[in-house]
Tab-separated table of C-alpha atoms in Angstrom:
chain	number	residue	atom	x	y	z
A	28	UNK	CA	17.766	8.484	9.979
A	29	UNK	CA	17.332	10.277	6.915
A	30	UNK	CA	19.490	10.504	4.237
A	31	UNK	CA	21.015	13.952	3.102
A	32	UNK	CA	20.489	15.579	-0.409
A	33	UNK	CA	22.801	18.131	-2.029
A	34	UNK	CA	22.689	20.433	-3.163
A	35	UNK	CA	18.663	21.183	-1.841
A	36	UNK	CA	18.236	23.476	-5.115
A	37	UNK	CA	19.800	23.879	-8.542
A	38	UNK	CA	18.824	26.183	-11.511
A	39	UNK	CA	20.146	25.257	-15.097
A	40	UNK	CA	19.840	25.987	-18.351
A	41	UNK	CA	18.384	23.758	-20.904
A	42	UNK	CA	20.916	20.979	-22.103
A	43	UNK	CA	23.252	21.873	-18.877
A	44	UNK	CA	24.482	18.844	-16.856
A	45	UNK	CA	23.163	18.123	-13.116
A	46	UNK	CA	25.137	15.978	-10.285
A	47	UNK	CA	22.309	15.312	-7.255
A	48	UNK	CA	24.032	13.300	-4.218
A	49	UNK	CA	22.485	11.209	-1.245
A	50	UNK	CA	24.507	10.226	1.188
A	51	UNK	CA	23.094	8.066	4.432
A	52	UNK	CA	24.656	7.468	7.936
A	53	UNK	CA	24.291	4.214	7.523
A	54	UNK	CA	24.650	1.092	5.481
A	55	UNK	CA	22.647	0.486	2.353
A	56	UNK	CA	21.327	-2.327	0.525
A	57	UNK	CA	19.437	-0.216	-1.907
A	58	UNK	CA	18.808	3.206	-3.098
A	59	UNK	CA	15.741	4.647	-4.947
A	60	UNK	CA	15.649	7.632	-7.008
A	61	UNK	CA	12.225	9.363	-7.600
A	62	UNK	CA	10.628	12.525	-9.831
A	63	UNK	CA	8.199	14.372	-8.221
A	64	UNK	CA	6.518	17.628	-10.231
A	65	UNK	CA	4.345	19.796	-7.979
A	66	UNK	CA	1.100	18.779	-6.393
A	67	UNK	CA	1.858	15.063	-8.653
A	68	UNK	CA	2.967	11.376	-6.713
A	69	UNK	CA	6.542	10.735	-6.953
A	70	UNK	CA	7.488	8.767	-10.395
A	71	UNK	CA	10.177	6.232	-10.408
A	72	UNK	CA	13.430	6.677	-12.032
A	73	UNK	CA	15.860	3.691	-11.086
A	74	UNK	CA	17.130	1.408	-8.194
A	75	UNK	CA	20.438	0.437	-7.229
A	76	UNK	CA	21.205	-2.313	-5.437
A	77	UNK	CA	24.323	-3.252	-2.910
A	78	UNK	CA	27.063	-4.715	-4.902
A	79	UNK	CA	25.785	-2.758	-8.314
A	80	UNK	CA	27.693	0.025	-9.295
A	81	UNK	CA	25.565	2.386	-11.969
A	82	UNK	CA	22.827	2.146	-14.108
A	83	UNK	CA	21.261	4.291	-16.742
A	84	UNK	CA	18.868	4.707	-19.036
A	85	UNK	CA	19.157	7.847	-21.994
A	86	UNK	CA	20.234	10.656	-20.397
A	87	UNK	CA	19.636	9.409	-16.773
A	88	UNK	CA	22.620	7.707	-14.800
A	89	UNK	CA	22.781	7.252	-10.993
A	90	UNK	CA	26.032	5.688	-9.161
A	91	UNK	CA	26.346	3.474	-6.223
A	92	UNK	CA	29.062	3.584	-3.698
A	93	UNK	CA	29.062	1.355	-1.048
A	94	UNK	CA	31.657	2.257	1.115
A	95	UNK	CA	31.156	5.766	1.028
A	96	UNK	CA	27.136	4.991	1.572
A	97	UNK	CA	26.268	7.077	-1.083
A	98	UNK	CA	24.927	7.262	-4.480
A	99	UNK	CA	24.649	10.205	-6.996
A	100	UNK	CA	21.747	10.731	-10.041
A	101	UNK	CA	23.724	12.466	-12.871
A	102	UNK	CA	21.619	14.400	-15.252
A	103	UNK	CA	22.718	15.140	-19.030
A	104	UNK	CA	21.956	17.731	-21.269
A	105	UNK	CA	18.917	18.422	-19.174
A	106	UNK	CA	15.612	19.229	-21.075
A	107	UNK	CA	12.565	20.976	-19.745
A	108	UNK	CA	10.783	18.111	-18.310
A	109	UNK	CA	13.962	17.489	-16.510
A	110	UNK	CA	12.451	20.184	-13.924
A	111	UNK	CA	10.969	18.887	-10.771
A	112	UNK	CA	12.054	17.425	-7.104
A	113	UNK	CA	14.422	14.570	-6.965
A	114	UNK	CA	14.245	12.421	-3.907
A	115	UNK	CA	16.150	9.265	-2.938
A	116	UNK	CA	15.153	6.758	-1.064
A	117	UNK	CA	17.058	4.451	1.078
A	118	UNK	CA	16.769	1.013	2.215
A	119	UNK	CA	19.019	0.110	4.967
A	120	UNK	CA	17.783	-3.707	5.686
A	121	UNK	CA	16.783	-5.110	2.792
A	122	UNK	CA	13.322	-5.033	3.603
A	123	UNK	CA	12.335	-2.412	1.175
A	124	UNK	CA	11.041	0.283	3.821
A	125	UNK	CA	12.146	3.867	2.030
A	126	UNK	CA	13.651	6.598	4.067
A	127	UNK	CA	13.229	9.620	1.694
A	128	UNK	CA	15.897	12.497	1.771
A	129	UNK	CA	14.552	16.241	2.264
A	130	UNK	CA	14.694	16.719	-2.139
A	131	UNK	CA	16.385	18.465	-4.121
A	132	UNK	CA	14.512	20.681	-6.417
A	133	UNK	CA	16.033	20.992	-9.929
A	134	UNK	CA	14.766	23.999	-12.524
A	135	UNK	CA	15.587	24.079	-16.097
A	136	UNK	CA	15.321	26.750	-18.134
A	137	UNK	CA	15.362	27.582	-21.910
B	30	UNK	CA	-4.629	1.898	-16.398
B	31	UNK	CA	-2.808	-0.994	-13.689
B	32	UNK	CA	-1.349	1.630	-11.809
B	33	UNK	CA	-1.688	2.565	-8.263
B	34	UNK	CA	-4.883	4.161	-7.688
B	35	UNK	CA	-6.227	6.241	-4.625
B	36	UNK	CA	-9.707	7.774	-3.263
B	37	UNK	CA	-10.649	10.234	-2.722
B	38	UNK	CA	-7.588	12.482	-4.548
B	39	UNK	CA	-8.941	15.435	-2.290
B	40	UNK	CA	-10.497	15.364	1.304
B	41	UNK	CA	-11.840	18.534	3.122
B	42	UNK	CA	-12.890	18.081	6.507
B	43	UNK	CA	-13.276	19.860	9.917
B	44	UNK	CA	-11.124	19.119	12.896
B	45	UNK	CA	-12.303	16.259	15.034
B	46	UNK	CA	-13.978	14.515	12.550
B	47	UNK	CA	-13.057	10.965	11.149
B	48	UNK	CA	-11.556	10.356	7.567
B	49	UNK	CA	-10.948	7.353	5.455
B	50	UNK	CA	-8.966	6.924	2.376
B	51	UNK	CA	-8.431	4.361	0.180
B	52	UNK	CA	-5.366	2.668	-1.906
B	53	UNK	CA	-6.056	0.022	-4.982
B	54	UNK	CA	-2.410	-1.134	-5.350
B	55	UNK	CA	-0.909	-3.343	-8.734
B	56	UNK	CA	-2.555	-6.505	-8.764
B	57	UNK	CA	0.225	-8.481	-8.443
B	58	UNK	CA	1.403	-6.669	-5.963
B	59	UNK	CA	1.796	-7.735	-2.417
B	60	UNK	CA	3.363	-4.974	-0.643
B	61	UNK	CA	1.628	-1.685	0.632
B	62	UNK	CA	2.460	0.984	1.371
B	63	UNK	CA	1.272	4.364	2.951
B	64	UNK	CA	3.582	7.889	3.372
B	65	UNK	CA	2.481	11.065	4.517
B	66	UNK	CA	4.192	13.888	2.899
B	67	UNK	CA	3.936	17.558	3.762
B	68	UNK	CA	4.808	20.671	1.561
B	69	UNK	CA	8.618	20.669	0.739
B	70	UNK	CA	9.599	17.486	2.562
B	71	UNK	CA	10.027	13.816	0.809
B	72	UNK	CA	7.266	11.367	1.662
B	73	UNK	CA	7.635	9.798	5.547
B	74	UNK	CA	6.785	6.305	5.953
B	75	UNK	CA	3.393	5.580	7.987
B	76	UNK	CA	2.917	1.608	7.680
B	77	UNK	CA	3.100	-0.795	5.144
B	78	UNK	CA	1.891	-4.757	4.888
B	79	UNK	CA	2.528	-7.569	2.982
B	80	UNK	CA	-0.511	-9.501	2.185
B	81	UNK	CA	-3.021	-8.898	5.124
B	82	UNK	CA	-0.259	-8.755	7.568
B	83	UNK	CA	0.917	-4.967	9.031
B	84	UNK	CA	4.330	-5.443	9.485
B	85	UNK	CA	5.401	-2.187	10.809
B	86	UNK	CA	3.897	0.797	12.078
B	87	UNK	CA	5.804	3.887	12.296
B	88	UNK	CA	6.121	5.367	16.601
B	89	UNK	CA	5.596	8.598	14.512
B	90	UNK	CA	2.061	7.681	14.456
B	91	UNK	CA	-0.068	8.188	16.782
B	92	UNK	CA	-3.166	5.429	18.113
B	93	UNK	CA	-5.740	7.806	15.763
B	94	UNK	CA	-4.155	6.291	12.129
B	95	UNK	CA	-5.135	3.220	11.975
B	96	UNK	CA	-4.867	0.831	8.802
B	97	UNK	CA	-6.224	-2.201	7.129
B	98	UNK	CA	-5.422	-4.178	4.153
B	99	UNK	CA	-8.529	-7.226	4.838
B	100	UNK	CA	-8.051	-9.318	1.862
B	101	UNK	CA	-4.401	-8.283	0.929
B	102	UNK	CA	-6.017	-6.741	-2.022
B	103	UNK	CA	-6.661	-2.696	-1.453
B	104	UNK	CA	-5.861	-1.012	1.580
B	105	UNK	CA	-7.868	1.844	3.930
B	106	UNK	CA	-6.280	4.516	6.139
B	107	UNK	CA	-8.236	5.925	8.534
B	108	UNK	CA	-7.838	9.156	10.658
B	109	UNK	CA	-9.868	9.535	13.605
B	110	UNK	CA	-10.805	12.734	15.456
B	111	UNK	CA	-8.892	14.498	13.004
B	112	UNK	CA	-6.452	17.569	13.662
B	113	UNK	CA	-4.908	20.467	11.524
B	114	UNK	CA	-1.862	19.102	11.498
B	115	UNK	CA	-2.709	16.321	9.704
B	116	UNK	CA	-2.962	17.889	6.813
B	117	UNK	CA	-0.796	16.051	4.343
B	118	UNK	CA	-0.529	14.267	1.358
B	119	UNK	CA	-1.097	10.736	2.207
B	120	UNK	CA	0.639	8.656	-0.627
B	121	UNK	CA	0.047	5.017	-1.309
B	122	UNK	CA	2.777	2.861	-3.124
B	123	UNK	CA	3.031	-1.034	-3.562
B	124	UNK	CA	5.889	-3.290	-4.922
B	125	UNK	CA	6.268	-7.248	-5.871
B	126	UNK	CA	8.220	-8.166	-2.489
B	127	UNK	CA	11.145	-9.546	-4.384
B	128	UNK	CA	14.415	-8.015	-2.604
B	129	UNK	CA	14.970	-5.917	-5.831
B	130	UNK	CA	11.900	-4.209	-6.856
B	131	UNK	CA	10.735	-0.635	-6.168
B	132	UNK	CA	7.718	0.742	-4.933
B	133	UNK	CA	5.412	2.758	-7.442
B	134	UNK	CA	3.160	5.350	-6.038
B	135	UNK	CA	-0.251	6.398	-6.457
B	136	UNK	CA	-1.414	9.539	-7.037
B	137	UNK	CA	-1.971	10.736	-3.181
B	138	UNK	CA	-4.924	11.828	-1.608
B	139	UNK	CA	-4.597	15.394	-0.139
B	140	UNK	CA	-5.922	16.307	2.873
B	141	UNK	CA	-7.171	19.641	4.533
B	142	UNK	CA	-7.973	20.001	8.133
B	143	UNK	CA	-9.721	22.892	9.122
């Protein structure tokens, strides 16, 4: 079953923070966060993996929460080329089949 | 470039004909994968093999997809008889089957059904 994003759209202004959250109906072993900028192939951001909590790189963090079978991509002081489609993408089973969520589609402006 | 590559990157044909595309994964690579992903939804898994071997084949697709991965090198997708909803981006991805790895995509090959 697919995983659900939220919020599916947000419009900020440059150097504003972002929260995007994927929650799943069922258990995960992983979670995959993707870029994707219109009419491009989706570009990796980070993994998490069951029994890791967050990871980040600059001003890119993502959390992990097992229980709750979620995880969450925080965004900080966003820049321009923060501006595309975020999807996640789940593995339930270890076995590193994706199931994407629906996006959410992030806008900065100056 | 050792990224993901795929041909053609653009495919216009007419309904009920046959079309093939192509993914050149990472070479080290030993997973494949192939999504479909239509305008304002996240890419939907189609198949995807380890080495030669197609593990799993989404019910979503019907008996005209069919795919191949020969040499467990680069992998075809073929279409046959071809209908308008097909059209898509088909995306190809492939990852080091390690338990902890992601997948990286390739640039997609969009299709048009007319």
């Amino acid at each position: 079953q697919q995983p659900v994003q939220s919020p599916q759209a947000v419009i900020l202004r440059e150097g504003e923070d972002a929260v995007i959250n994927c929650s799943s109906s069922k258990a995960l072993y992983s979670v995959h966060w993707y870029r994707q900028k219109h009419g491009e192939a989706p570009v990796f951001l980070m993994i998490l993996l069951k029994g890791g909590e967050q990871k980040g790189h600059d001003k890119i963090s993502a959390s992990f929460n097992e229980k709750k079978q979620q995880s969450s991509l925080y965004l900080t002081a966003s820049q321009l080329s923060y501006s595309g489609t975020y999807f996640c993408g789940t593995d339930n089973f270890g076995n590193e089949k994706l199931t994407f969520g629906t996006g959410t589609r992030l806008t900065i402006i100056p | 470039d050792t990224g993901v590559s795929q041909d053609p990157r653009h495919k216009i044909t007419k309904r009920g004909q046959n079309v093939t595309f192509r993914c050149d994964p990472i070479s080290e690579h030993n997973r494949l994968y192939w999504y479909r992903q239509t305008l304002g939804q996240g890419p939907e898994f189609l198949t995807y093999f380890q080495n030669e071997a197609q593990l799993e084949k989404s019910r979503l697709l019907s008996d005209r997809f069919s795919a191949e991965r020969p040499k467990g090198s680069f992998s075809t997708l073929e279409i046959q008889r071809t209908e308008q909803g097909d059209s898509a981006m088909y995306l190809c991805a492939s990852s080091l089957a390690a338990g902890k790895e992601t997948q990286y995509f390739g640039p997609g090959t969009r299709l048009l059904v007319l």
